[in-house]
Tab-separated table of C-alpha atoms in Angstrom:
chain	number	residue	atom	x	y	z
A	1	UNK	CA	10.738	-44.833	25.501
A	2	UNK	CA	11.101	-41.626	23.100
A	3	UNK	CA	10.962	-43.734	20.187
A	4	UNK	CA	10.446	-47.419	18.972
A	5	UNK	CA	14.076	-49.197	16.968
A	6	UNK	CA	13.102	-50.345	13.769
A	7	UNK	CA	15.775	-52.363	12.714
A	8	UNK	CA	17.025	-53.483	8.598
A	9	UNK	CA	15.782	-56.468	7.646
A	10	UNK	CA	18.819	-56.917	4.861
A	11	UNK	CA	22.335	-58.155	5.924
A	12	UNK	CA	24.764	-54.928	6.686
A	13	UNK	CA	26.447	-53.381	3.549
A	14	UNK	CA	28.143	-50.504	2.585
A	15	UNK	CA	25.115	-49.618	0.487
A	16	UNK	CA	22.547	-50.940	2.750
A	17	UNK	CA	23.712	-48.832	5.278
A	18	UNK	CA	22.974	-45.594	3.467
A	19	UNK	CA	19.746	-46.482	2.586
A	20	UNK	CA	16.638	-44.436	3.847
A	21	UNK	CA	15.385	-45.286	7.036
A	22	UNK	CA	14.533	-42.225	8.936
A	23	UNK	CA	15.098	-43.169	12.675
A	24	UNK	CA	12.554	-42.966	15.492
A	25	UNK	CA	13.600	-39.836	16.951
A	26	UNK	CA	15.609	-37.412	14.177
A	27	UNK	CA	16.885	-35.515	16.782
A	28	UNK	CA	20.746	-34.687	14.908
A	29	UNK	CA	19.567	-34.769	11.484
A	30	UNK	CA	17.179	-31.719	12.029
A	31	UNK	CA	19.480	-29.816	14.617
A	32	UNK	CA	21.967	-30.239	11.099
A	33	UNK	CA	18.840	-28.460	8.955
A	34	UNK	CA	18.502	-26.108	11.363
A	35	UNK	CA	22.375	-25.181	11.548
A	36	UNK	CA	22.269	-25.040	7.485
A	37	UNK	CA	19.643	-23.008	7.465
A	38	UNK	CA	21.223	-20.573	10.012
A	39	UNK	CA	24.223	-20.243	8.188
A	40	UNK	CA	23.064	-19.471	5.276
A	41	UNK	CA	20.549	-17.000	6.385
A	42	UNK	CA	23.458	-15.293	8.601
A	43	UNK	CA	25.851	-15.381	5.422
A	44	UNK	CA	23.612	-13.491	3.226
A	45	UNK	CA	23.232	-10.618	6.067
A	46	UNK	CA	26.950	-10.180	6.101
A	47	UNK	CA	27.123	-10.329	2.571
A	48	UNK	CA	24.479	-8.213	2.101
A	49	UNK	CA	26.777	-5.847	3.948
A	50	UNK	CA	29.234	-6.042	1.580
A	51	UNK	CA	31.743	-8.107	3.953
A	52	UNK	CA	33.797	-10.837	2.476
A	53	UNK	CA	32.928	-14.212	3.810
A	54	UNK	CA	35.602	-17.424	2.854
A	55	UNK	CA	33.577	-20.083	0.401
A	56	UNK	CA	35.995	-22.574	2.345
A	57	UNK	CA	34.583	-21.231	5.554
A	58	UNK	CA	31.018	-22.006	4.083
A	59	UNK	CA	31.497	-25.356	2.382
A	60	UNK	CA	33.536	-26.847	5.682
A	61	UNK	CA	29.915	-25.808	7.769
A	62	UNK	CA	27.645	-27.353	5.278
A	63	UNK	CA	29.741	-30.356	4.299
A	64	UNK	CA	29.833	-30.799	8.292
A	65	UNK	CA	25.799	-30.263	9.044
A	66	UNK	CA	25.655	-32.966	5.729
A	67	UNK	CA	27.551	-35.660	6.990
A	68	UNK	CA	26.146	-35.056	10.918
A	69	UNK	CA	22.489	-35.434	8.902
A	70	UNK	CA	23.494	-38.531	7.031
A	71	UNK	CA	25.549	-40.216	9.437
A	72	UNK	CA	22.421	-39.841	12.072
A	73	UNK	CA	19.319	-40.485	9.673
A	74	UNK	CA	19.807	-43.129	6.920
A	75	UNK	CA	20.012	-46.557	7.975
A	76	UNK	CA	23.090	-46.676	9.141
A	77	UNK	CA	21.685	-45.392	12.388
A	78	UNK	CA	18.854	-48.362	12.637
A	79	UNK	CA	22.355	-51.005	12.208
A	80	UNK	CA	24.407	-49.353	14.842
A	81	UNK	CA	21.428	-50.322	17.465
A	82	UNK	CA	22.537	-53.975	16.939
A	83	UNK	CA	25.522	-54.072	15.055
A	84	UNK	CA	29.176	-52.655	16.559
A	85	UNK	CA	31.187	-51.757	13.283
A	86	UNK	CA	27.786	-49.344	12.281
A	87	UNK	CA	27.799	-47.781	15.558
A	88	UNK	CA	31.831	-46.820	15.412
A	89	UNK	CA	31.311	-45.728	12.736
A	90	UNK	CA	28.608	-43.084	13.726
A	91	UNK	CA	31.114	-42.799	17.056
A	92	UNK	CA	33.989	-41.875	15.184
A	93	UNK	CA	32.258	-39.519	12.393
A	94	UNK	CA	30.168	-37.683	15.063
A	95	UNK	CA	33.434	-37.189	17.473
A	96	UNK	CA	35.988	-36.804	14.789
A	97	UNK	CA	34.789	-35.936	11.459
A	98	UNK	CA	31.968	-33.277	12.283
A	99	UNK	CA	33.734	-31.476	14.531
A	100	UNK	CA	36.566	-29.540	12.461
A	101	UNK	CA	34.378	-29.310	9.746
A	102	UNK	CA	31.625	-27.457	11.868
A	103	UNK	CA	34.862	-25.677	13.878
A	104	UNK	CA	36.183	-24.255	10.468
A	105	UNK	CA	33.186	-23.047	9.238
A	106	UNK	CA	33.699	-20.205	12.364
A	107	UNK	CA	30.267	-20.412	12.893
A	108	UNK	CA	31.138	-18.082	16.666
A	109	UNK	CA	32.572	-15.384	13.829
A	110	UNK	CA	29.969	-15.872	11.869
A	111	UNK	CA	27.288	-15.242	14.870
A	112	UNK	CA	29.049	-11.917	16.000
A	113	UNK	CA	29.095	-10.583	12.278
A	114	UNK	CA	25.722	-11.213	11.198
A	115	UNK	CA	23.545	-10.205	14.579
A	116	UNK	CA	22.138	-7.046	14.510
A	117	UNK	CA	23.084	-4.586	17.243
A	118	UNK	CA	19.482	-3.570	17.875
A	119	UNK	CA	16.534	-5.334	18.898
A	120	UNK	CA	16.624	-9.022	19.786
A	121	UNK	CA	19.854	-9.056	18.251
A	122	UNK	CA	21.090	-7.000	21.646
A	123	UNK	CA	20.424	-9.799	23.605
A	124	UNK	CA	21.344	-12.269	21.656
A	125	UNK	CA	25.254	-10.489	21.356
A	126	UNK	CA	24.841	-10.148	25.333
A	127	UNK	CA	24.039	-13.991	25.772
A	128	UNK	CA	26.640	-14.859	23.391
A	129	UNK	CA	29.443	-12.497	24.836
A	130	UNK	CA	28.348	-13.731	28.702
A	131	UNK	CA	28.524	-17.084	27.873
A	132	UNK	CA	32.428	-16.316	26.627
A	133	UNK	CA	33.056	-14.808	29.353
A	134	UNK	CA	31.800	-16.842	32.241
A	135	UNK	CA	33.935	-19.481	34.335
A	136	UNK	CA	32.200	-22.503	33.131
A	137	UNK	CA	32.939	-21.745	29.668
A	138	UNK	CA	36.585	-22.001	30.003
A	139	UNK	CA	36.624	-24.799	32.167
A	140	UNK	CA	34.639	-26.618	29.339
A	141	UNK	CA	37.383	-25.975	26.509
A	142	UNK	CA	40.368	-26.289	29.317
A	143	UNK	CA	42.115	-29.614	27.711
A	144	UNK	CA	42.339	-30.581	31.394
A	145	UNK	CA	38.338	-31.358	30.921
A	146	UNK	CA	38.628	-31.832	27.361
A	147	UNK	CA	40.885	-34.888	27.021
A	148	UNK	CA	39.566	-36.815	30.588
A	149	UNK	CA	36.334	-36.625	28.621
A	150	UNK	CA	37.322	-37.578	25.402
A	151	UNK	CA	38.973	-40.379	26.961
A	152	UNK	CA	35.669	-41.819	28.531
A	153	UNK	CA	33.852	-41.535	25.539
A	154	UNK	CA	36.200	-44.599	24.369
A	155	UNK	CA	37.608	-46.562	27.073
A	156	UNK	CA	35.274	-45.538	29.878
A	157	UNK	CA	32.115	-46.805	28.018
A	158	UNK	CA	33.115	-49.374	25.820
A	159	UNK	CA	35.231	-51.721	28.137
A	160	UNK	CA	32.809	-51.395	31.045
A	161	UNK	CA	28.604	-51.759	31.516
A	162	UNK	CA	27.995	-47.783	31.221
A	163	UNK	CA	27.492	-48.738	27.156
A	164	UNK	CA	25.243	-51.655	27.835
A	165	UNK	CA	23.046	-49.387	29.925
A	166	UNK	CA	23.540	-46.411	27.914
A	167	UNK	CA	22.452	-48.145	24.533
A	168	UNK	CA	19.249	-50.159	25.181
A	169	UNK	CA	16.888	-47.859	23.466
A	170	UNK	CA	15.878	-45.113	21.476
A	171	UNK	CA	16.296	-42.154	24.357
A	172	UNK	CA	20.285	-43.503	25.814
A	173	UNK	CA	21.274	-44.273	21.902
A	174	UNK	CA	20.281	-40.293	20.934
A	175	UNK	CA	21.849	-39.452	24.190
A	176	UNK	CA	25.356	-40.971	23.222
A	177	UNK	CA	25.465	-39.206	19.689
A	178	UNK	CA	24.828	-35.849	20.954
A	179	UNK	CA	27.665	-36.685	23.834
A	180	UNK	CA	29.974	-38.182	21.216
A	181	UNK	CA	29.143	-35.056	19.345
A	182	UNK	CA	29.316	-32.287	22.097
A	183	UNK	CA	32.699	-33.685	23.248
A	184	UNK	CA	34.067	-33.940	19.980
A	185	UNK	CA	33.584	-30.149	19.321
A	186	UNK	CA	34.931	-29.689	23.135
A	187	UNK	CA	38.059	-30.948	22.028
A	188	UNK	CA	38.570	-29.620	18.601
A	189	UNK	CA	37.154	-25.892	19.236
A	190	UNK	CA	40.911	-24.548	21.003
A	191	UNK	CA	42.674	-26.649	18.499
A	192	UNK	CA	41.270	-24.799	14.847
A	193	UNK	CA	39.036	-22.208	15.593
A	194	UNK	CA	39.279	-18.856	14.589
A	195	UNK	CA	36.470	-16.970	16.645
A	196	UNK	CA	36.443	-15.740	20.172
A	197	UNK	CA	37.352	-18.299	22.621
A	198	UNK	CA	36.520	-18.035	26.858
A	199	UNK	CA	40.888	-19.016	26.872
A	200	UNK	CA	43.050	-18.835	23.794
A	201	UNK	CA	46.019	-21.764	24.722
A	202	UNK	CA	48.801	-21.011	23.291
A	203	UNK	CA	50.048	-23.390	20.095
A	204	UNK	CA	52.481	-25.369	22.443
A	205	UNK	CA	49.282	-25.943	24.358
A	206	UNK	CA	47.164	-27.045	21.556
A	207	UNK	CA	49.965	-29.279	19.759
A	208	UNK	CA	50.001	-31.185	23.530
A	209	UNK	CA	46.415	-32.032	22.792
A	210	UNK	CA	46.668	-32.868	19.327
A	211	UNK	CA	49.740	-35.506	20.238
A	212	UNK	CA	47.286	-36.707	23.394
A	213	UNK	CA	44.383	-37.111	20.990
A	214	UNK	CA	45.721	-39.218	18.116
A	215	UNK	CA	46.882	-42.399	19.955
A	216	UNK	CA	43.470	-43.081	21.755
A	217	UNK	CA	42.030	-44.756	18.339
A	218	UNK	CA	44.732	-46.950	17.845
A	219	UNK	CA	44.724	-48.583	21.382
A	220	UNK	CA	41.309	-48.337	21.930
A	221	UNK	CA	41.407	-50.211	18.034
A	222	UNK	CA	43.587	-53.216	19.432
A	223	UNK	CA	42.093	-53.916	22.200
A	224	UNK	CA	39.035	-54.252	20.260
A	225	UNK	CA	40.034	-56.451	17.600
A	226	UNK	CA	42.403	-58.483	19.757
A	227	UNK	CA	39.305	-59.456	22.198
A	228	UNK	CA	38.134	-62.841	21.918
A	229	UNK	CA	34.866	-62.635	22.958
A	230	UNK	CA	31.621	-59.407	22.388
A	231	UNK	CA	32.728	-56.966	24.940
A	232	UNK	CA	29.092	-55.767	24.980
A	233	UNK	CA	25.785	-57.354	25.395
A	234	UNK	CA	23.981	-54.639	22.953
A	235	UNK	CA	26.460	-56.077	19.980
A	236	UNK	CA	26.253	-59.925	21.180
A	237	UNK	CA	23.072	-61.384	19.374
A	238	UNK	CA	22.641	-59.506	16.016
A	239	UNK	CA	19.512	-60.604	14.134
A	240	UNK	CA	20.110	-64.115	13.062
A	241	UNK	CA	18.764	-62.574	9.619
A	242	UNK	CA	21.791	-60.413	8.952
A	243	UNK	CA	24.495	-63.631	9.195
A	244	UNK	CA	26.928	-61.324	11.865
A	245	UNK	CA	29.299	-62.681	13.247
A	246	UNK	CA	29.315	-60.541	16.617
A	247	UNK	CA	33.024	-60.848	17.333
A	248	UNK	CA	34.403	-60.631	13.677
A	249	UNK	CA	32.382	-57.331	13.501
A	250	UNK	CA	33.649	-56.700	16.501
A	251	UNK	CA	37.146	-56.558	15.624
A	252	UNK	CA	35.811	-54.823	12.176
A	253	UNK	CA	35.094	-51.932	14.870
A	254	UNK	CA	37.909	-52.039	16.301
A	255	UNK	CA	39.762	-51.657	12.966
A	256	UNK	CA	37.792	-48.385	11.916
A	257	UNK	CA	38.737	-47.335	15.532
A	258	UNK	CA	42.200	-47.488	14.652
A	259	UNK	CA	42.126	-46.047	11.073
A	260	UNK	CA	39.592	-43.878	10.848
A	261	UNK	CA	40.541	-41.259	12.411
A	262	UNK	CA	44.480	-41.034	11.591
A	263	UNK	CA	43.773	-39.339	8.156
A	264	UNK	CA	41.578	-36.530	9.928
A	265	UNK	CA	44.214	-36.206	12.928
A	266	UNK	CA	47.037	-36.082	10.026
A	267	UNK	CA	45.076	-33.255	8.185
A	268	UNK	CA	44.592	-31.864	11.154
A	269	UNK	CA	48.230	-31.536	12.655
A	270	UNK	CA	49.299	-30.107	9.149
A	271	UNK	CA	46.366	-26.940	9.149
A	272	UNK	CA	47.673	-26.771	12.869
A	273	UNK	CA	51.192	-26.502	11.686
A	274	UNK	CA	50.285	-23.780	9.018
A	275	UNK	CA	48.730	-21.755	11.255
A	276	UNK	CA	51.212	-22.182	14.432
A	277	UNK	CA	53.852	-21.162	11.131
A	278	UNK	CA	51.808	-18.424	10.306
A	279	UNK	CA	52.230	-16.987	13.934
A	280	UNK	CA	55.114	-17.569	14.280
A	281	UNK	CA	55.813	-14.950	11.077
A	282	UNK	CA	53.661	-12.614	11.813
């Protein structure tokens, strides 16, 4: 055990949910501080420079490491132990929502522009510029690994007992958000980012995984709320306290699962198209 679940002894709410409750472990919320921090600390170096940096560049990173901290240390993170809409939620925001906003902020750009040439800088340009370069790093943004995980982050652990075993305490819970996050920025990074890259696909490429991407939600969403009984023991007794129905919220999941996300996939094809316009001009 890394931690001990203290769960909300009020019914679920939209307000209740945002609440503070600090969780056991605040694993995400303080790798988000530390990110902030970071950036900001690397953006005054290049400023002090005298290089422009974008303000969209800078409010995308921090609105990013904001949400990642909320969405992972109010009390909407105590409900999603027991309760299936909460944890979507935190599924979908961590895989879908962070992501581009972290991705935009060209954080990789940011890295190569602020790190001194000298000193422990050196290594730290060496690390960063090996790690580019190496095999592993393009098979990890290769949408032939990208999209076969993405997929099992949704159908691979929610209609089989990998999420029941996963998700029965504090240590397989933190484990699934950083997953849910680490794939999510997998999948995005070729799509919007504007730093170095191990493999650049071309825009054909990237508009293949875009198209792949944006269905999984809405299937994965009607399966769920079409399912007549809890799919998942973890989500089956909620505490008689909080008056949950287990399927209803259930199929409340399964509706975020199929809306949530088809704003930010919509916002995202249009940047894509932009850009992929953009190139095509230049």
């Amino acid at each position: 055990m890394f931690g001990e679940v203290t769960l909300p002894k009020e019914p679920p709410s939209v307000l209740a949910m945002f609440d503070w409750l600090p969780p056991a472990v605040p694993l995400l919320p303080a790798v988000a501080m530390c990110l902030s921090v970071w950036y900001l600390l690397a953006l005054r170096r290049v400023r002090s420079h005298g290089r422009h940096w974008s303000w969209i560049r800078t409010t995308s990173f921090l609105s990013g490491c904001a949400v990642l901290a909320a969405v992972t240390g109010l009390a909407v993170d105590s409900y999603g132990y027991r309760l299936f809409s909460a944890f979507m939620f935190q599924h979908l925001t961590l895989s879908i929502l962070v992501p581009p906003l972290l991705v935009l902020g060209a954080p990789g750009r940011l890295l190569l522009r602020s790190t001194p040439h000298r000193g422990i800088g050196r290594y730290v340009l060496i690390a960063a510029l090996a790690g580019l370069r190496c095999r592993a790093s393009r098979l990890l943004v290769h949408h032939g690994f990208t999209i076969p995980v993405f997929l099992l982050s949704y159908y691979g652990l929610y209609l089989s007992d990998l999420f029941d075993a996963a998700a029965s305490g504090v240590g397989g819970h933190l484990l699934l958000q950083v997953f849910f996050l680490i794939s999510g920025v997998l999948f995005i990074l070729p799509i919007l980012s504007i730093g170095p890259l191990p493999v650049r696909q071309s825009n054909l490429g990237r508009f293949f995984d875009i198209f792949v991407e944006m269905p999984l939600h809405v299937f994965i969403g009607v399966i769920l709320m079409m399912a007549p009984r809890a799919l998942t023991t973890t989500f089956s007794r909620p505490p008689p306290e909080w008056n949950v129905d287990p399927v209803a919220d259930q199929a409340v999941a399964g509706a975020l699962a199929w809306s949530y996300g088809e704003p930010i996939a919509l916002a995202t094809v249009l940047l894509f198209a932009v850009r992929w316009r953009r190139d095509e001009q230049s």
